[in-house]
PDB file of C-alpha atoms in Angstrom:
ATOM      1  CA  MET A   1    -107.565 -87.729  47.078  1.00  0.00           C
ATOM      2  CA  ASP A   2    -108.619 -90.400  44.629  1.00  0.00           C
ATOM      3  CA  ALA A   3    -107.174 -90.821  41.120  1.00  0.00           C
ATOM      4  CA  GLY A   4    -110.362 -89.591  39.392  1.00  0.00           C
ATOM      5  CA  ILE A   5    -110.272 -86.190  41.086  1.00  0.00           C
ATOM      6  CA  LYS A   6    -106.524 -85.823  40.403  1.00  0.00           C
ATOM      7  CA  SER A   7    -107.169 -86.645  36.783  1.00  0.00           C
ATOM      8  CA  ILE A   8    -109.954 -84.054  36.503  1.00  0.00           C
ATOM      9  CA  ARG A   9    -107.777 -81.395  38.156  1.00  0.00           C
ATOM     10  CA  ALA A  10    -104.857 -82.148  35.825  1.00  0.00           C
ATOM     11  CA  ALA A  11    -107.149 -81.882  32.803  1.00  0.00           C
ATOM     12  CA  GLY A  12    -108.498 -78.567  34.082  1.00  0.00           C
ATOM     13  CA  VAL A  13    -104.989 -77.178  34.545  1.00  0.00           C
ATOM     14  CA  ALA A  14    -103.998 -78.339  31.051  1.00  0.00           C
ATOM     15  CA  ILE A  15    -107.090 -76.750  29.488  1.00  0.00           C
ATOM     16  CA  GLY A  16    -106.482 -73.510  31.391  1.00  0.00           C
ATOM     17  CA  LEU A  17    -102.858 -73.381  30.249  1.00  0.00           C
ATOM     18  CA  LEU A  18    -103.873 -74.084  26.661  1.00  0.00           C
ATOM     19  CA  PHE A  19    -106.504 -71.335  26.794  1.00  0.00           C
ATOM     20  CA  PHE A  20    -103.945 -68.895  28.236  1.00  0.00           C
ATOM     21  CA  LEU A  21    -101.415 -69.620  25.486  1.00  0.00           C
ATOM     22  CA  MET A  22    -104.030 -69.351  22.742  1.00  0.00           C
ATOM     23  CA  SER A  23    -105.422 -66.079  24.060  1.00  0.00           C
ATOM     24  CA  SER A  24    -102.077 -64.450  24.894  1.00  0.00           C
ATOM     25  CA  GLY A  25    -101.446 -63.381  21.317  1.00  0.00           C
ATOM     26  CA  CYS A  26     -98.383 -65.568  20.892  1.00  0.00           C
ATOM     27  CA  VAL A  27     -97.694 -66.510  17.324  1.00  0.00           C
ATOM     28  CA  ALA A  28     -96.564 -69.951  16.248  1.00  0.00           C
ATOM     29  CA  PRO A  29     -92.908 -70.599  15.379  1.00  0.00           C
ATOM     30  CA  GLY A  30     -92.264 -69.450  11.823  1.00  0.00           C
ATOM     31  CA  GLU A  31     -95.057 -66.847  12.004  1.00  0.00           C
ATOM     32  CA  GLY A  32     -94.928 -63.154  12.810  1.00  0.00           C
ATOM     33  CA  LYS A  33     -92.740 -60.188  11.914  1.00  0.00           C
ATOM     34  CA  LYS A  34     -89.330 -61.632  12.829  1.00  0.00           C
ATOM     35  CA  ALA A  35     -90.022 -64.932  11.080  1.00  0.00           C
ATOM     36  CA  LYS A  36     -91.118 -63.057   7.950  1.00  0.00           C
ATOM     37  CA  LEU A  37     -87.929 -60.983   7.972  1.00  0.00           C
ATOM     38  CA  GLY A  38     -85.860 -64.131   8.516  1.00  0.00           C
ATOM     39  CA  ARG A  39     -87.533 -65.966   5.631  1.00  0.00           C
ATOM     40  CA  GLU A  40     -87.089 -62.980   3.300  1.00  0.00           C
ATOM     41  CA  GLU A  41     -83.372 -62.676   4.061  1.00  0.00           C
ATOM     42  CA  GLY A  42     -83.021 -66.462   4.116  1.00  0.00           C
ATOM     43  CA  ASP A  43     -84.661 -66.769   0.699  1.00  0.00           C
ATOM     44  CA  ARG A  44     -82.102 -64.287  -0.701  1.00  0.00           C
ATOM     45  CA  ILE A  45     -79.318 -66.469   0.711  1.00  0.00           C
ATOM     46  CA  VAL A  46     -80.941 -69.642  -0.684  1.00  0.00           C
ATOM     47  CA  GLU A  47     -81.149 -68.030  -4.132  1.00  0.00           C
ATOM     48  CA  ALA A  48     -77.497 -66.966  -3.908  1.00  0.00           C
ATOM     49  CA  LEU A  49     -76.529 -70.523  -2.904  1.00  0.00           C
ATOM     50  CA  ALA A  50     -78.469 -71.945  -5.872  1.00  0.00           C
ATOM     51  CA  ASN A  51     -76.728 -69.529  -8.261  1.00  0.00           C
ATOM     52  CA  TYR A  52     -73.329 -70.394  -6.772  1.00  0.00           C
ATOM     53  CA  HIS A  53     -74.123 -74.098  -7.162  1.00  0.00           C
ATOM     54  CA  ALA A  54     -75.170 -73.602 -10.801  1.00  0.00           C
ATOM     55  CA  LYS A  55     -71.882 -71.829 -11.578  1.00  0.00           C
ATOM     56  CA  TYR A  56     -69.448 -73.979  -9.576  1.00  0.00           C
ATOM     57  CA  GLY A  57     -71.222 -77.333  -9.271  1.00  0.00           C
ATOM     58  CA  GLY A  58     -71.243 -77.331  -5.474  1.00  0.00           C
ATOM     59  CA  TYR A  59     -72.036 -75.228  -2.434  1.00  0.00           C
ATOM     60  CA  PRO A  60     -69.472 -72.978  -0.716  1.00  0.00           C
ATOM     61  CA  ASP A  61     -67.789 -73.893   2.547  1.00  0.00           C
ATOM     62  CA  GLN A  62     -69.000 -70.629   4.062  1.00  0.00           C
ATOM     63  CA  LEU A  63     -71.449 -67.860   3.168  1.00  0.00           C
ATOM     64  CA  GLU A  64     -68.664 -65.291   2.722  1.00  0.00           C
ATOM     65  CA  ALA A  65     -67.812 -66.996  -0.596  1.00  0.00           C
ATOM     66  CA  LEU A  66     -71.121 -65.644  -1.977  1.00  0.00           C
ATOM     67  CA  VAL A  67     -70.014 -62.012  -1.575  1.00  0.00           C
ATOM     68  CA  PRO A  68     -70.013 -59.933  -3.768  1.00  0.00           C
ATOM     69  CA  ASP A  69     -70.947 -61.968  -6.861  1.00  0.00           C
ATOM     70  CA  PHE A  70     -74.086 -63.632  -5.478  1.00  0.00           C
ATOM     71  CA  LEU A  71     -74.914 -61.727  -2.290  1.00  0.00           C
ATOM     72  CA  LYS A  72     -74.309 -58.089  -1.294  1.00  0.00           C
ATOM     73  CA  ALA A  73     -73.275 -59.014   2.244  1.00  0.00           C
ATOM     74  CA  VAL A  74     -73.566 -61.850   4.731  1.00  0.00           C
ATOM     75  CA  PRO A  75     -76.115 -61.026   7.459  1.00  0.00           C
ATOM     76  CA  VAL A  76     -74.309 -60.159  10.679  1.00  0.00           C
ATOM     77  CA  MET A  77     -76.036 -60.369  14.048  1.00  0.00           C
ATOM     78  CA  ASP A  78     -76.236 -57.086  15.940  1.00  0.00           C
ATOM     79  CA  HIS A  79     -76.712 -58.206  19.540  1.00  0.00           C
ATOM     80  CA  ASN A  80     -78.107 -54.759  20.428  1.00  0.00           C
ATOM     81  CA  ASN A  81     -80.977 -55.178  17.950  1.00  0.00           C
ATOM     82  CA  ALA A  82     -83.646 -57.498  19.369  1.00  0.00           C
ATOM     83  CA  GLU A  83     -85.568 -57.344  16.061  1.00  0.00           C
ATOM     84  CA  GLN A  84     -82.827 -59.130  14.167  1.00  0.00           C
ATOM     85  CA  VAL A  85     -82.537 -62.783  13.318  1.00  0.00           C
ATOM     86  CA  GLN A  86     -79.317 -64.772  13.444  1.00  0.00           C
ATOM     87  CA  PHE A  87     -78.212 -66.983  10.530  1.00  0.00           C
ATOM     88  CA  PHE A  88     -76.110 -70.125  10.561  1.00  0.00           C
ATOM     89  CA  TYR A  89     -74.836 -72.022   7.516  1.00  0.00           C
ATOM     90  CA  ILE A  90     -73.550 -75.587   7.615  1.00  0.00           C
ATOM     91  CA  LYS A  91     -72.144 -77.394   4.603  1.00  0.00           C
ATOM     92  CA  THR A  92     -73.022 -81.032   5.177  1.00  0.00           C
ATOM     93  CA  SER A  93     -70.799 -84.051   4.534  1.00  0.00           C
ATOM     94  CA  ASP A  94     -72.933 -85.101   1.549  1.00  0.00           C
ATOM     95  CA  GLY A  95     -72.148 -81.829  -0.268  1.00  0.00           C
ATOM     96  CA  GLN A  96     -75.498 -80.209   0.565  1.00  0.00           C
ATOM     97  CA  TYR A  97     -76.154 -77.536   3.194  1.00  0.00           C
ATOM     98  CA  ARG A  98     -78.387 -76.519   6.052  1.00  0.00           C
ATOM     99  CA  LEU A  99     -79.356 -72.874   6.475  1.00  0.00           C
ATOM    100  CA  ILE A 100     -80.771 -71.880   9.853  1.00  0.00           C
ATOM    101  CA  PHE A 101     -82.132 -68.670  11.262  1.00  0.00           C
ATOM    102  CA  LYS A 102     -82.967 -68.110  14.914  1.00  0.00           C
ATOM    103  CA  TYR A 103     -84.898 -65.380  16.637  1.00  0.00           C
ATOM    104  CA  ILE A 104     -86.314 -64.559  20.052  1.00  0.00           C
ATOM    105  CA  GLY A 105     -89.885 -63.536  20.699  1.00  0.00           C
ATOM    106  CA  PRO A 106     -92.134 -64.952  21.610  1.00  0.00           C
ATOM    107  CA  GLY A 107     -90.023 -67.790  22.925  1.00  0.00           C
ATOM    108  CA  THR A 108     -86.934 -69.132  21.175  1.00  0.00           C
ATOM    109  CA  ASN A 109     -87.470 -70.062  17.534  1.00  0.00           C
ATOM    110  CA  GLU A 110     -85.428 -71.824  14.870  1.00  0.00           C
ATOM    111  CA  CYS A 111     -86.221 -72.177  11.166  1.00  0.00           C
ATOM    112  CA  ASN A 112     -84.313 -74.614   8.942  1.00  0.00           C
ATOM    113  CA  HIS A 113     -83.905 -74.924   5.190  1.00  0.00           C
ATOM    114  CA  TYR A 114     -82.295 -77.767   3.263  1.00  0.00           C
ATOM    115  CA  PRO A 115     -82.008 -77.711  -0.547  1.00  0.00           C
ATOM    116  CA  SER A 116     -84.048 -80.929  -0.602  1.00  0.00           C
ATOM    117  CA  TYR A 117     -87.099 -79.189   0.932  1.00  0.00           C
ATOM    118  CA  PRO A 118     -89.822 -78.729  -1.683  1.00  0.00           C
ATOM    119  CA  ASP A 119     -90.571 -75.244  -2.983  1.00  0.00           C
ATOM    120  CA  GLY A 120     -87.843 -73.612  -0.918  1.00  0.00           C
ATOM    121  CA  SER A 121     -89.789 -74.188   2.269  1.00  0.00           C
ATOM    122  CA  TRP A 122     -88.648 -73.533   5.821  1.00  0.00           C
ATOM    123  CA  LYS A 123     -89.402 -75.824   8.764  1.00  0.00           C
ATOM    124  CA  CYS A 124     -89.717 -73.916  12.029  1.00  0.00           C
ATOM    125  CA  VAL A 125     -89.842 -75.011  15.662  1.00  0.00           C
ATOM    126  CA  GLY A 126     -89.919 -73.080  18.904  1.00  0.00           C
ATOM    127  CA  ALA A 127     -90.211 -73.278  22.660  1.00  0.00           C
ATOM    128  CA  TYR A 128     -91.634 -70.941  25.304  1.00  0.00           C
TER     129      TYR A 128
END
């Protein structure tokens, strides 16, 4: 089979796969119900971190330090609840932090927030 036909077949397969993914109802990483819930809870944590920083001049070593003065409770992952998102907090060596939430469906998704992101934004990526 010559290279031209192989190339046309590969393009056809790629277009078919793209069409399938677009028409399958899959939402982009950072979109959909679970991402919305994650951002809402994450925004509460970000606000609590900002208030902690304003009071103490730095960020805590762990999220538990926010309870009860800045946050009612730290989100805990219930592995029996597929609708939940999982949070991770990392205090970075430069005194800042990284807040992450992960969720499944569709695919595996991760959304990140750094205090340096403008307007409290979240950057999300995912894989199917």
